[in-house]
PDB file of C-alpha atoms in Angstrom:
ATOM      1  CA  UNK A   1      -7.941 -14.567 -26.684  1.00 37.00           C
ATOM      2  CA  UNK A   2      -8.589 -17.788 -28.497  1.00 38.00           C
ATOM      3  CA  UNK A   3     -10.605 -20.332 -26.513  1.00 38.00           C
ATOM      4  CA  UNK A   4     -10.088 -24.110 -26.383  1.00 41.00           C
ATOM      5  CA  UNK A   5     -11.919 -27.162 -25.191  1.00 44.00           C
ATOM      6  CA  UNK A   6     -10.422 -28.336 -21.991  1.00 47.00           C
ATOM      7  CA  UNK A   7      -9.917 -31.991 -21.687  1.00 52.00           C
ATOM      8  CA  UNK A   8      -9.533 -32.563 -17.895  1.00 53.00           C
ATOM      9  CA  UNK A   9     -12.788 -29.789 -17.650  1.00 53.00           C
ATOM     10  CA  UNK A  10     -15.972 -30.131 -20.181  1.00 50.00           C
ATOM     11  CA  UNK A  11     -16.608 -26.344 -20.399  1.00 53.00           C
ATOM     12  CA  UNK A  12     -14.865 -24.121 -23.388  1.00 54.00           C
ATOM     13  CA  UNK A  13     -11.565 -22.298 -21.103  1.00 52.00           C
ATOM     14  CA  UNK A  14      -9.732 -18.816 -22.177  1.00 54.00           C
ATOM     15  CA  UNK A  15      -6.153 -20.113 -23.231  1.00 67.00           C
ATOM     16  CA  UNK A  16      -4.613 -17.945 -20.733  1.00 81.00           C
ATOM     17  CA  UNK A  17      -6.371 -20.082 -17.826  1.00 86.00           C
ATOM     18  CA  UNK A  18      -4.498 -22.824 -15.551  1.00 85.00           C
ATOM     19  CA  UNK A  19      -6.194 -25.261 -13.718  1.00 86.00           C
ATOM     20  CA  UNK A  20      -4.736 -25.544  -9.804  1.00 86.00           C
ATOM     21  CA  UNK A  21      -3.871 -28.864  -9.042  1.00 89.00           C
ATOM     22  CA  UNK A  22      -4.424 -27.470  -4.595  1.00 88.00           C
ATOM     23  CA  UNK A  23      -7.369 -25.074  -5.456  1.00 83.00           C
ATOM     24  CA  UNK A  24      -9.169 -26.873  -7.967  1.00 86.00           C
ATOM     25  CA  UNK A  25      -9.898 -23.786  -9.749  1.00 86.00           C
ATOM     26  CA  UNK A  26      -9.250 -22.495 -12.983  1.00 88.00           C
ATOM     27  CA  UNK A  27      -7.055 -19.163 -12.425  1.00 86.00           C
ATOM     28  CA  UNK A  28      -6.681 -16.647 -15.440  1.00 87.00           C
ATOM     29  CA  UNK A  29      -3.160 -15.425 -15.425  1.00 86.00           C
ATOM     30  CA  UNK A  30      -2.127 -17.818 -13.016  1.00 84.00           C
ATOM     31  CA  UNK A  31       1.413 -16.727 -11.431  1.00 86.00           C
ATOM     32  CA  UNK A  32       1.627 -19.604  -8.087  1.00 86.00           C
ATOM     33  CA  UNK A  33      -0.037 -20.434  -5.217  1.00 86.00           C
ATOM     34  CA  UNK A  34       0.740 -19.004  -1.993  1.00 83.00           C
ATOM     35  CA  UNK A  35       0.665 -21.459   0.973  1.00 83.00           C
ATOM     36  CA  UNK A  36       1.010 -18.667   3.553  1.00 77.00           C
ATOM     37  CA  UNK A  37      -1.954 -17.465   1.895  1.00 77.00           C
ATOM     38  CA  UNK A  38      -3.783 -20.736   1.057  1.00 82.00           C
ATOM     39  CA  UNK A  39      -4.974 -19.237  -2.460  1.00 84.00           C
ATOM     40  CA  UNK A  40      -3.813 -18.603  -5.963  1.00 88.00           C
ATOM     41  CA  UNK A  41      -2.031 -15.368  -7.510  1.00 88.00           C
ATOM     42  CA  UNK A  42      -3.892 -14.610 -10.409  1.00 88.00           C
ATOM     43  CA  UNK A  43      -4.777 -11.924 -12.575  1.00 86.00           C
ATOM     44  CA  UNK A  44      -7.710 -11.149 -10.034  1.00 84.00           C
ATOM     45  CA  UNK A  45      -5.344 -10.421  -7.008  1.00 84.00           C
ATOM     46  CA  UNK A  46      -1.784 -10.162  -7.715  1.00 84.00           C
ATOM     47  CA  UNK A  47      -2.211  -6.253  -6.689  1.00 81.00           C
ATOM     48  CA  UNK A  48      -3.242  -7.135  -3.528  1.00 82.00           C
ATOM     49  CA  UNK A  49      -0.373 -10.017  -2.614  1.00 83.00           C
ATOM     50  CA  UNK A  50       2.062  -7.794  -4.304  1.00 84.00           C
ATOM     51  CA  UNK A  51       0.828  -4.765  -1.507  1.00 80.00           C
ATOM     52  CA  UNK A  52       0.922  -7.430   1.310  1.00 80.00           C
ATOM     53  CA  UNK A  53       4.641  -8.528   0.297  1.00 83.00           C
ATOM     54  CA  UNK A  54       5.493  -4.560   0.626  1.00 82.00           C
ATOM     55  CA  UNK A  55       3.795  -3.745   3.647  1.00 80.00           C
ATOM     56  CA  UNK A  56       5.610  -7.401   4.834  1.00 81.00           C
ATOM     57  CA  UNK A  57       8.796  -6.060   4.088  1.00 83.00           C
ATOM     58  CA  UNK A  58       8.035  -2.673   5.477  1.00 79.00           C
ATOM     59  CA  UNK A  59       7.162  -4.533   8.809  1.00 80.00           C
ATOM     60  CA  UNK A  60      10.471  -6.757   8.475  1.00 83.00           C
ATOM     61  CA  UNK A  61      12.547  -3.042   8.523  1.00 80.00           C
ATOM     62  CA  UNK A  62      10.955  -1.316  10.904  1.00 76.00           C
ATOM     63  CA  UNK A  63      11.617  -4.169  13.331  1.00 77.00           C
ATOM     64  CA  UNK A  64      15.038  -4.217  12.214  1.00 78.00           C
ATOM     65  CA  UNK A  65      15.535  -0.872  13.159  1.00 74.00           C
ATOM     66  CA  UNK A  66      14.129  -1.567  16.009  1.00 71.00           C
ATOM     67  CA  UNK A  67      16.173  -4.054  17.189  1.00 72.00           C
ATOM     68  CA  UNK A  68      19.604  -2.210  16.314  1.00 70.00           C
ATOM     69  CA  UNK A  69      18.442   0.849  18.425  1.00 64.00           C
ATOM     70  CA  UNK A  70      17.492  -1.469  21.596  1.00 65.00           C
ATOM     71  CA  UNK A  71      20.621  -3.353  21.058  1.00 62.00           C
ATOM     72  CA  UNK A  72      22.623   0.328  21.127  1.00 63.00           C
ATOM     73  CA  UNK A  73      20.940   0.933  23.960  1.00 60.00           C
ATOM     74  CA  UNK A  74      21.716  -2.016  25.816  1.00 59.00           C
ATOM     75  CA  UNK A  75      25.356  -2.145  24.878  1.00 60.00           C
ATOM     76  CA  UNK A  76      25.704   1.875  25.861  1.00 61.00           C
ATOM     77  CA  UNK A  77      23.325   1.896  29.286  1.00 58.00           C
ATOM     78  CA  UNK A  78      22.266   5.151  27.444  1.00 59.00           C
ATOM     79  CA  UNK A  79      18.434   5.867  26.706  1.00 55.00           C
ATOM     80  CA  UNK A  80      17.894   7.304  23.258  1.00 56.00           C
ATOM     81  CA  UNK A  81      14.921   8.878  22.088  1.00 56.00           C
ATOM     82  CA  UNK A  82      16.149   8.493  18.440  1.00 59.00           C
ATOM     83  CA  UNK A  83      13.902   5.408  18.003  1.00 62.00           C
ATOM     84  CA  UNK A  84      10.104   6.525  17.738  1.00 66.00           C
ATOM     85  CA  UNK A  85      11.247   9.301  15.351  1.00 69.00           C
ATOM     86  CA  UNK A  86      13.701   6.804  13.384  1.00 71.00           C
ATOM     87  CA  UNK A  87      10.068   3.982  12.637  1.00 72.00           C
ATOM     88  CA  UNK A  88       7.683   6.810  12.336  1.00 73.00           C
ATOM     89  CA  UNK A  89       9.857   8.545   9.267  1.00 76.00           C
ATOM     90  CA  UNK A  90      10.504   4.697   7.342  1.00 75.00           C
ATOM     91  CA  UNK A  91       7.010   4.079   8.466  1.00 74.00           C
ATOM     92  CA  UNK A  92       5.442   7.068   6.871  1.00 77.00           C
ATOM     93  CA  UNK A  93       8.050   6.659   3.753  1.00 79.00           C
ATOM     94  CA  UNK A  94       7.684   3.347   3.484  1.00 74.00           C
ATOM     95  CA  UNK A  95       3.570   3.427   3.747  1.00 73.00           C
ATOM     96  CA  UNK A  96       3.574   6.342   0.817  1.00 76.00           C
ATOM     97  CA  UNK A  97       5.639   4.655  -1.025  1.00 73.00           C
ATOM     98  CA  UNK A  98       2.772   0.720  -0.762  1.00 68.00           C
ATOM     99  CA  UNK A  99       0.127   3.787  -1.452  1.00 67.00           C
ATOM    100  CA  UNK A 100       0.963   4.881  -4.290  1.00 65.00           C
ATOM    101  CA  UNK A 101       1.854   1.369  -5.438  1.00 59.00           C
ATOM    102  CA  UNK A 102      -1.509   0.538  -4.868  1.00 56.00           C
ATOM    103  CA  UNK A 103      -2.859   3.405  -7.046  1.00 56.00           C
ATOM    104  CA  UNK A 104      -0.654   2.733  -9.536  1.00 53.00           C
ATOM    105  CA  UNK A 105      -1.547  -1.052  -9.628  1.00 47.00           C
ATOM    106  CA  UNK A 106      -5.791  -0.557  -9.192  1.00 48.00           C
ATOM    107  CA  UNK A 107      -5.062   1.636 -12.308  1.00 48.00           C
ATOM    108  CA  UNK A 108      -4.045  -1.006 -14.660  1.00 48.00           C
ATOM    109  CA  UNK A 109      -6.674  -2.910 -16.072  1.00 47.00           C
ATOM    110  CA  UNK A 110      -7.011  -6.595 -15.300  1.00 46.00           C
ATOM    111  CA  UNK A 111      -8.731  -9.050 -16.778  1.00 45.00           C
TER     112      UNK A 111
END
């Protein structure tokens, strides 16, 4: 990495570090920063936004499902039991699936 003088900071910075104009910090590897999250995606955490986006979108399809079954059930008068088993198997599929992202991610060196 080659390192440069920064002009708007008076310490030597890794050339792969941005300055955020919300944060004030200097992020290496900086990717955005997240105002649901108030912080920025850098090389120091983008594993762990990347396994709160999937576990997000796991929670966005298991309420989907949800919601079609109760609708079924409300157009049909019918009770169906289908439902608990239909989340628990995408909710067990879905959570193996964020593990072994997470593995995979923690086992990639950052910087």
């Amino acid at each position: 990495m080659k390192i440069q003088k920064s002009s708007s900071v008076d310490s030597d910075v890794v050339s792969n570090e941005t300055n955020c104009r919300i944060c004030n910090l200097m992020i290496i590897n900086r990717d955005h920063h997240c105002v649901w999250l108030n912080c920025c995606i850098g090389a120091s955490n983008d594993h762990y936004f990347l396994c709160f986006m999937a576990l997000a979108s796991e929670a966005l399809i298991v309420a989907a499902v949800c919601d079609m079954d109760l609708i079924t059930i409300g157009m049909s008068g019918a009770v169906l039991y289908r439902t608990s088993l239909t989340v628990f198997i995408l909710s067990a599929v879905l959570a193996t699936l964020s593990m072994r992202f997470l593995k995979k991610s923690r086992s990639q060196p950052s910087l």
